[in-house]
GROMACS .gro file of N, CA, C and O in nm:
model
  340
    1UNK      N    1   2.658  11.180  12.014
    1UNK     CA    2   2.716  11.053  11.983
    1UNK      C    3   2.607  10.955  11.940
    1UNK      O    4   2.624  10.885  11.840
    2UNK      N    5   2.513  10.950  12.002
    2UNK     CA    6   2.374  10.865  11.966
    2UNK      C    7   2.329  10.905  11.807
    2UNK      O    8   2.309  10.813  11.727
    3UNK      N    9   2.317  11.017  11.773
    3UNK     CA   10   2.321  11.081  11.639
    3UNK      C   11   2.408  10.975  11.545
    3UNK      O   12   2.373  10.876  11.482
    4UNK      N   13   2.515  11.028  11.560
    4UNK     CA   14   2.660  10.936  11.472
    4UNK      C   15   2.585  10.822  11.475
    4UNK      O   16   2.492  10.806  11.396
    5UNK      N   17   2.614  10.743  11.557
    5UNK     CA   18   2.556  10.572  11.554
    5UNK      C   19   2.420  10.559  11.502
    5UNK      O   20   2.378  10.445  11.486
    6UNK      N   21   2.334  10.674  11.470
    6UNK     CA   22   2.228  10.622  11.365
    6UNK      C   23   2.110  10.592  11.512
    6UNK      O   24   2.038  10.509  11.455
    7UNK      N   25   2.073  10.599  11.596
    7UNK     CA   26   1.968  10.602  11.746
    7UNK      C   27   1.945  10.696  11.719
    7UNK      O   28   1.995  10.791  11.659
    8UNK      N   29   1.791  10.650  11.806
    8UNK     CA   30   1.715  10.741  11.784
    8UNK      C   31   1.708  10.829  11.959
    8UNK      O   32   1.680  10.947  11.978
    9UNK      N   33   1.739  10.734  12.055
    9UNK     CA   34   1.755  10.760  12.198
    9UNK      C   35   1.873  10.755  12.259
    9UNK      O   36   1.927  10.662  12.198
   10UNK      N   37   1.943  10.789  12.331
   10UNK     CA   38   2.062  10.803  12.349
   10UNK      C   39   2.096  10.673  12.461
   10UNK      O   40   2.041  10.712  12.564
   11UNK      N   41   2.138  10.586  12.480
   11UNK     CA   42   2.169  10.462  12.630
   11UNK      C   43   2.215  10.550  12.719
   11UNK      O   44   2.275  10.658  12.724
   12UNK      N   45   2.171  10.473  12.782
   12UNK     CA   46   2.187  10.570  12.966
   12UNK      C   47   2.286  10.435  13.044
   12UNK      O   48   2.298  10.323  12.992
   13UNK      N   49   2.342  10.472  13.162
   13UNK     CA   50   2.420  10.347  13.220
   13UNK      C   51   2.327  10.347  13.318
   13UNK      O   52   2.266  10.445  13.361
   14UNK      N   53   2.318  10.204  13.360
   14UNK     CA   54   2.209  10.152  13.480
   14UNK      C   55   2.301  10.047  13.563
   14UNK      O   56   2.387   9.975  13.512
   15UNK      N   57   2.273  10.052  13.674
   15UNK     CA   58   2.378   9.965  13.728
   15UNK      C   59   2.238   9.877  13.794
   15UNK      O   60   2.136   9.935  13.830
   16UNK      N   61   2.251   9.764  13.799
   16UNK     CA   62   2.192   9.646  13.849
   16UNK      C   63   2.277   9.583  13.916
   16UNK      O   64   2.395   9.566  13.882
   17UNK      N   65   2.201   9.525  14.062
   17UNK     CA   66   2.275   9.426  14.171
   17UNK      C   67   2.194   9.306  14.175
   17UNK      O   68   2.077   9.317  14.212
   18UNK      N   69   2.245   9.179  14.138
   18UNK     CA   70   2.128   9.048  14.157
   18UNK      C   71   2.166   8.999  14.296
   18UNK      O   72   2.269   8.950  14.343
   19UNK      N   73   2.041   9.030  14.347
   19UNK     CA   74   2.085   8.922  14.488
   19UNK      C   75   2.055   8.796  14.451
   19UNK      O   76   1.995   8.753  14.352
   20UNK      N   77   2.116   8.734  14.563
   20UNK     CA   78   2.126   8.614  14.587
   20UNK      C   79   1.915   8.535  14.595
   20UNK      O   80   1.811   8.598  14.574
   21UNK      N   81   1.929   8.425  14.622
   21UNK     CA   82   1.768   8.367  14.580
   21UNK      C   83   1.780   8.415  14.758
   21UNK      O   84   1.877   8.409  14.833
   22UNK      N   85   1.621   8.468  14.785
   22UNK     CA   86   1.577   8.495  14.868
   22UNK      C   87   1.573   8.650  14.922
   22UNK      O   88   1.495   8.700  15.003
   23UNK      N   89   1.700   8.718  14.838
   23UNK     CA   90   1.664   8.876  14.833
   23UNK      C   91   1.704   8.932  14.970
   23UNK      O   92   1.707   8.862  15.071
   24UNK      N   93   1.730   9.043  14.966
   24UNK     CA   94   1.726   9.129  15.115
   24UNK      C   95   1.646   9.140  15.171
   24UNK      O   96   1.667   9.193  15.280
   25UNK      N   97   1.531   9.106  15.144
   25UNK     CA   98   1.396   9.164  15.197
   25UNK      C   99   1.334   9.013  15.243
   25UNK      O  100   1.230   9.018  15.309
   26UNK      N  101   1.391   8.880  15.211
   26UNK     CA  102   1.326   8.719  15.271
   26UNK      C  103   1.258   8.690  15.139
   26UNK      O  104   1.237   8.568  15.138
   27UNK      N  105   1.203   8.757  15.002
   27UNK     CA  106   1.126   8.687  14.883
   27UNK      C  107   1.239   8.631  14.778
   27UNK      O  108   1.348   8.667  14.732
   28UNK      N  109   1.143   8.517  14.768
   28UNK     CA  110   1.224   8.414  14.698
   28UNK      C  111   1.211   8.428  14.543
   28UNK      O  112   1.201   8.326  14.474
   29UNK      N  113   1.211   8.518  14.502
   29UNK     CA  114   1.186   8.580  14.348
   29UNK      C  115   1.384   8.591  14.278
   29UNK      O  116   1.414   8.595  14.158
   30UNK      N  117   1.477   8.592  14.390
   30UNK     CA  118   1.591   8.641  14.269
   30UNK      C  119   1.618   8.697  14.183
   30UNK      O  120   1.703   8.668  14.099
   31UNK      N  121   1.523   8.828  14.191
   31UNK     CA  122   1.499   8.944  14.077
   31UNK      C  123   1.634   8.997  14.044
   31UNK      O  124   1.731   8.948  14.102
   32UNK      N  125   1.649   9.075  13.971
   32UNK     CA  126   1.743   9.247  13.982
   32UNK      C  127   1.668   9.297  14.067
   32UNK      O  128   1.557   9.257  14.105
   33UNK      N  129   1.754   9.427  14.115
   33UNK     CA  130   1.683   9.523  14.209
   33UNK      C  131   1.785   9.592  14.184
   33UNK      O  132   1.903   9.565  14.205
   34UNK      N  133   1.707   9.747  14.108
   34UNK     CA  134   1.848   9.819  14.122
   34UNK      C  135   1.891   9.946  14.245
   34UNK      O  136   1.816  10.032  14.292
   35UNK      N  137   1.956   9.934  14.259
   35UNK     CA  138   2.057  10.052  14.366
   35UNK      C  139   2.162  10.075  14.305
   35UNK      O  140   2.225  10.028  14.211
   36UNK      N  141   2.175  10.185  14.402
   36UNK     CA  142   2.259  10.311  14.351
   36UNK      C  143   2.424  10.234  14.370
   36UNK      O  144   2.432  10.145  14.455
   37UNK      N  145   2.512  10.259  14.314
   37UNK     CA  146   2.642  10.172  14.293
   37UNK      C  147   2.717  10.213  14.410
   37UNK      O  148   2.685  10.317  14.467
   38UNK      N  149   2.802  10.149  14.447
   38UNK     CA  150   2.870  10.170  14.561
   38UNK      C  151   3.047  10.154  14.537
   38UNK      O  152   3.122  10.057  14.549
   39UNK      N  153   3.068  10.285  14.501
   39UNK     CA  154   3.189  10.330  14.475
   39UNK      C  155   3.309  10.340  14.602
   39UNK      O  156   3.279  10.418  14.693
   40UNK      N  157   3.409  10.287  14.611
   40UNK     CA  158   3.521  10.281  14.772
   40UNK      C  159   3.627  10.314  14.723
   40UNK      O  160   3.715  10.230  14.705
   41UNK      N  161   3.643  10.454  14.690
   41UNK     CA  162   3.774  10.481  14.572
   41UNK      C  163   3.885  10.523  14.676
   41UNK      O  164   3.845  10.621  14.740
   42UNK      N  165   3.972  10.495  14.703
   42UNK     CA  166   4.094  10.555  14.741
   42UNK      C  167   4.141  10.703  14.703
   42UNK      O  168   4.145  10.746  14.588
   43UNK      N  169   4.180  10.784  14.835
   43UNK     CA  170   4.215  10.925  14.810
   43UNK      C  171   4.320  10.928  14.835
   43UNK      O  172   4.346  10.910  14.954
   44UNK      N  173   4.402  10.946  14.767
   44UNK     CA  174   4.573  10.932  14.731
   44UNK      C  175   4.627  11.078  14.668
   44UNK      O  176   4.743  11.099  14.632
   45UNK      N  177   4.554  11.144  14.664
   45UNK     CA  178   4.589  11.289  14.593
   45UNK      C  179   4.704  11.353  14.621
   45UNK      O  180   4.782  11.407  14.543
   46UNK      N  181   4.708  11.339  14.787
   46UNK     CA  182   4.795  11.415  14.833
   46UNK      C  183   4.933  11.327  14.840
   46UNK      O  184   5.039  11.384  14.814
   47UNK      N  185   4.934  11.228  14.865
   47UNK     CA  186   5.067  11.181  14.848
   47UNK      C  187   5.142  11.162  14.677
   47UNK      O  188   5.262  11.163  14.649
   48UNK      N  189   5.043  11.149  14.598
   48UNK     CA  190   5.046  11.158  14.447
   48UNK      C  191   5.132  11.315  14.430
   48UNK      O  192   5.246  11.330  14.388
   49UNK      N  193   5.049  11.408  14.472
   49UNK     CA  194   5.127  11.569  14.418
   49UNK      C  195   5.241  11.533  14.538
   49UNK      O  196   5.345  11.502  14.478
   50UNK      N  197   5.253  11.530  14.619
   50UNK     CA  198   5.363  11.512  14.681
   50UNK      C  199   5.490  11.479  14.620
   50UNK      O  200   5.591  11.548  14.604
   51UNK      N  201   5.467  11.369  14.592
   51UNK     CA  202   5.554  11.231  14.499
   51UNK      C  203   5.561  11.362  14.417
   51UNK      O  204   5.622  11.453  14.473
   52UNK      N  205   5.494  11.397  14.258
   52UNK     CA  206   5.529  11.429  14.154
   52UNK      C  207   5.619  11.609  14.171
   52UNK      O  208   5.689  11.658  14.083
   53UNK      N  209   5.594  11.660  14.280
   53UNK     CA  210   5.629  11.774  14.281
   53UNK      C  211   5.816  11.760  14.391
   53UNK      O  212   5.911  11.838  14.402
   54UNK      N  213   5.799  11.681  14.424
   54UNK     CA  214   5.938  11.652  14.471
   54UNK      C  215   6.045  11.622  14.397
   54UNK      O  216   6.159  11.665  14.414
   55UNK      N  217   5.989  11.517  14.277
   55UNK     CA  218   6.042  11.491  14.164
   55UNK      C  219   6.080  11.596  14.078
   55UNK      O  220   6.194  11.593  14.031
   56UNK      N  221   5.988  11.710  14.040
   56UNK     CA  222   5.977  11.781  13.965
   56UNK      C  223   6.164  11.856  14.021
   56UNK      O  224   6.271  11.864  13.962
   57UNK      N  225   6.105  11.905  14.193
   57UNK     CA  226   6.200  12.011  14.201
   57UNK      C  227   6.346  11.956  14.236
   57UNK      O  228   6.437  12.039  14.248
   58UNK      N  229   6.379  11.788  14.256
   58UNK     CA  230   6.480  11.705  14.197
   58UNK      C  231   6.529  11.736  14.076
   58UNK      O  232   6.651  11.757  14.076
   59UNK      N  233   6.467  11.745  13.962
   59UNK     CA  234   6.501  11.749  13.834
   59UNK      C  235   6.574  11.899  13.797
   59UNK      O  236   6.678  11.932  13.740
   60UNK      N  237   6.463  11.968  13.862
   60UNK     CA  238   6.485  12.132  13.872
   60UNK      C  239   6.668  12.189  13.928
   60UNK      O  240   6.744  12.271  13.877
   61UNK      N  241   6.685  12.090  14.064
   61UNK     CA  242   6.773  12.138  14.081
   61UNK      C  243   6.867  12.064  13.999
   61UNK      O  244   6.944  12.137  13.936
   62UNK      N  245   6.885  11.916  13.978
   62UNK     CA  246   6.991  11.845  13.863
   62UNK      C  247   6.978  11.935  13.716
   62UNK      O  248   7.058  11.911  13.625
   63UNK      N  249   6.908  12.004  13.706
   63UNK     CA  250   6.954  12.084  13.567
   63UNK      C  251   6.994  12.208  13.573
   63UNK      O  252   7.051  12.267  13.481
   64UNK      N  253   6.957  12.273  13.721
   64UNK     CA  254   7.087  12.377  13.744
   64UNK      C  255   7.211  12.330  13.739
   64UNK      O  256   7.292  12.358  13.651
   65UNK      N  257   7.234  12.244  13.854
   65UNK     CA  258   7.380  12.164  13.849
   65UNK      C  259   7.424  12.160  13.762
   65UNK      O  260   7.526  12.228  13.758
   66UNK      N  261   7.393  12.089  13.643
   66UNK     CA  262   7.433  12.037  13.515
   66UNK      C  263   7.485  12.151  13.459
   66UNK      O  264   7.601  12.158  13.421
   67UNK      N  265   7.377  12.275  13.450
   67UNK     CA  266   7.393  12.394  13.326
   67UNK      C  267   7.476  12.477  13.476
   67UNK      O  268   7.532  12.386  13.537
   68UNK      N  269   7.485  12.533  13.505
   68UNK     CA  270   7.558  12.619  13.589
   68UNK      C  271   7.699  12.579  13.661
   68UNK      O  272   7.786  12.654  13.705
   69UNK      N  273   7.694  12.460  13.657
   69UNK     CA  274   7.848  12.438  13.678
   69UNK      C  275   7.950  12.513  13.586
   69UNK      O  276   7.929  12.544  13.469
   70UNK      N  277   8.097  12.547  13.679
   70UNK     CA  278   8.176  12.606  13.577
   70UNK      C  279   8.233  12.511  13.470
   70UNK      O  280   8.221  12.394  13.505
   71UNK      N  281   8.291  12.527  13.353
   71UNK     CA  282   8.362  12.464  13.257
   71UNK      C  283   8.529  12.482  13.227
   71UNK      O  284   8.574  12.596  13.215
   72UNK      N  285   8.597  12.388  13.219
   72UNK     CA  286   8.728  12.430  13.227
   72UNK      C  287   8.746  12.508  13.061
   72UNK      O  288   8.650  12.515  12.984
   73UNK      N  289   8.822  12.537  13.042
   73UNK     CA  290   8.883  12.640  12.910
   73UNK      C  291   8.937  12.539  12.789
   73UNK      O  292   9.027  12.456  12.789
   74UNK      N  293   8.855  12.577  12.701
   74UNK     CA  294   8.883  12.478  12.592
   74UNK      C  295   8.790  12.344  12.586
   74UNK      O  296   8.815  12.248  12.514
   75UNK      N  297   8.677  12.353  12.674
   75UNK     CA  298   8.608  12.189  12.673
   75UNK      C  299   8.483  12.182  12.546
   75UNK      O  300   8.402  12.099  12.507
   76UNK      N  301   8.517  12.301  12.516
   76UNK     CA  302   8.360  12.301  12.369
   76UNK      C  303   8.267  12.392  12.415
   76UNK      O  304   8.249  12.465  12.512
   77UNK      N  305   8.209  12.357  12.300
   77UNK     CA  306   8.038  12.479  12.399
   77UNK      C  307   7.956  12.395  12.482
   77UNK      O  308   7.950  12.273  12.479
   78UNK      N  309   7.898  12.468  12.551
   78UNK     CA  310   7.800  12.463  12.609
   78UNK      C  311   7.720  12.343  12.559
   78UNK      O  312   7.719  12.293  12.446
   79UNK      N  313   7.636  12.299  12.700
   79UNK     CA  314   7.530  12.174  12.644
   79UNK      C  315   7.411  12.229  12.579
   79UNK      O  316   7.326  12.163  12.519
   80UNK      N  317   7.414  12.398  12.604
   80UNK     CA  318   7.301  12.398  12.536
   80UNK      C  319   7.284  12.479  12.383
   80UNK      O  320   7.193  12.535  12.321
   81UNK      N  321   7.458  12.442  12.362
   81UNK     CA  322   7.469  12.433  12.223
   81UNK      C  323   7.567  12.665  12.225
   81UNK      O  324   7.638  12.710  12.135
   82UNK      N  325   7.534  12.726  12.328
   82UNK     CA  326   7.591  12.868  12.310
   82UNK      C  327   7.731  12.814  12.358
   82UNK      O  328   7.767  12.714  12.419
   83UNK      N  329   7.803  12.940  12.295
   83UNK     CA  330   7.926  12.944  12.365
   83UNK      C  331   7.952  12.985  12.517
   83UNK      O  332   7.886  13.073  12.573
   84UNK      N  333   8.069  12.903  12.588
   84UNK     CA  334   8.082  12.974  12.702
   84UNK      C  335   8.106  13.138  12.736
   84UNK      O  336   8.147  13.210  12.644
   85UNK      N  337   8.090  13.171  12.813
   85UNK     CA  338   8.113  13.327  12.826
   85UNK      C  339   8.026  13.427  12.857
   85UNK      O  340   8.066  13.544  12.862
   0.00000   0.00000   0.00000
């Protein structure tokens, strides 16, 4: 991608934290100082596949229902377009 855009070096991501004037350490400089980022992500995975696979086999069974129900005689074809029989 650095190529395409015509660079000659590729950018890297750097994460920088500015403390506050006086620093963690008591110097009154207010530099950057960088550290490592501090990510607090929520793990929801399991209630996520939960959710989507319940749904799934909801749907699963409403389209048996739908297609496997009987049909009275004479109502047309089928929803999925064949004839009954």
């Amino acid at each position: 991608m650095a190529e395409a855009a015509g660079m000659e070096q590729p950018v890297t991501e750097a994460y920088v934290t500015l403390l506050p004037a006086g620093g963690a350490s008591g110097e009154a400089s207010g530099l950057p100082v960088a550290q490592a980022p501090r990510v607090d992500l929520k793990n929801d995975h399991l209630s996520y596949a939960i959710t989507w696979f319940t749904l799934a086999g909801a749907l699963a069974i409403i389209y048996l229902l739908f297609h496997l129900r009987p049909r009275p005689p004479g109502s047309g074809p089928r929803p999925s377009g064949r004839p009954a029989g």
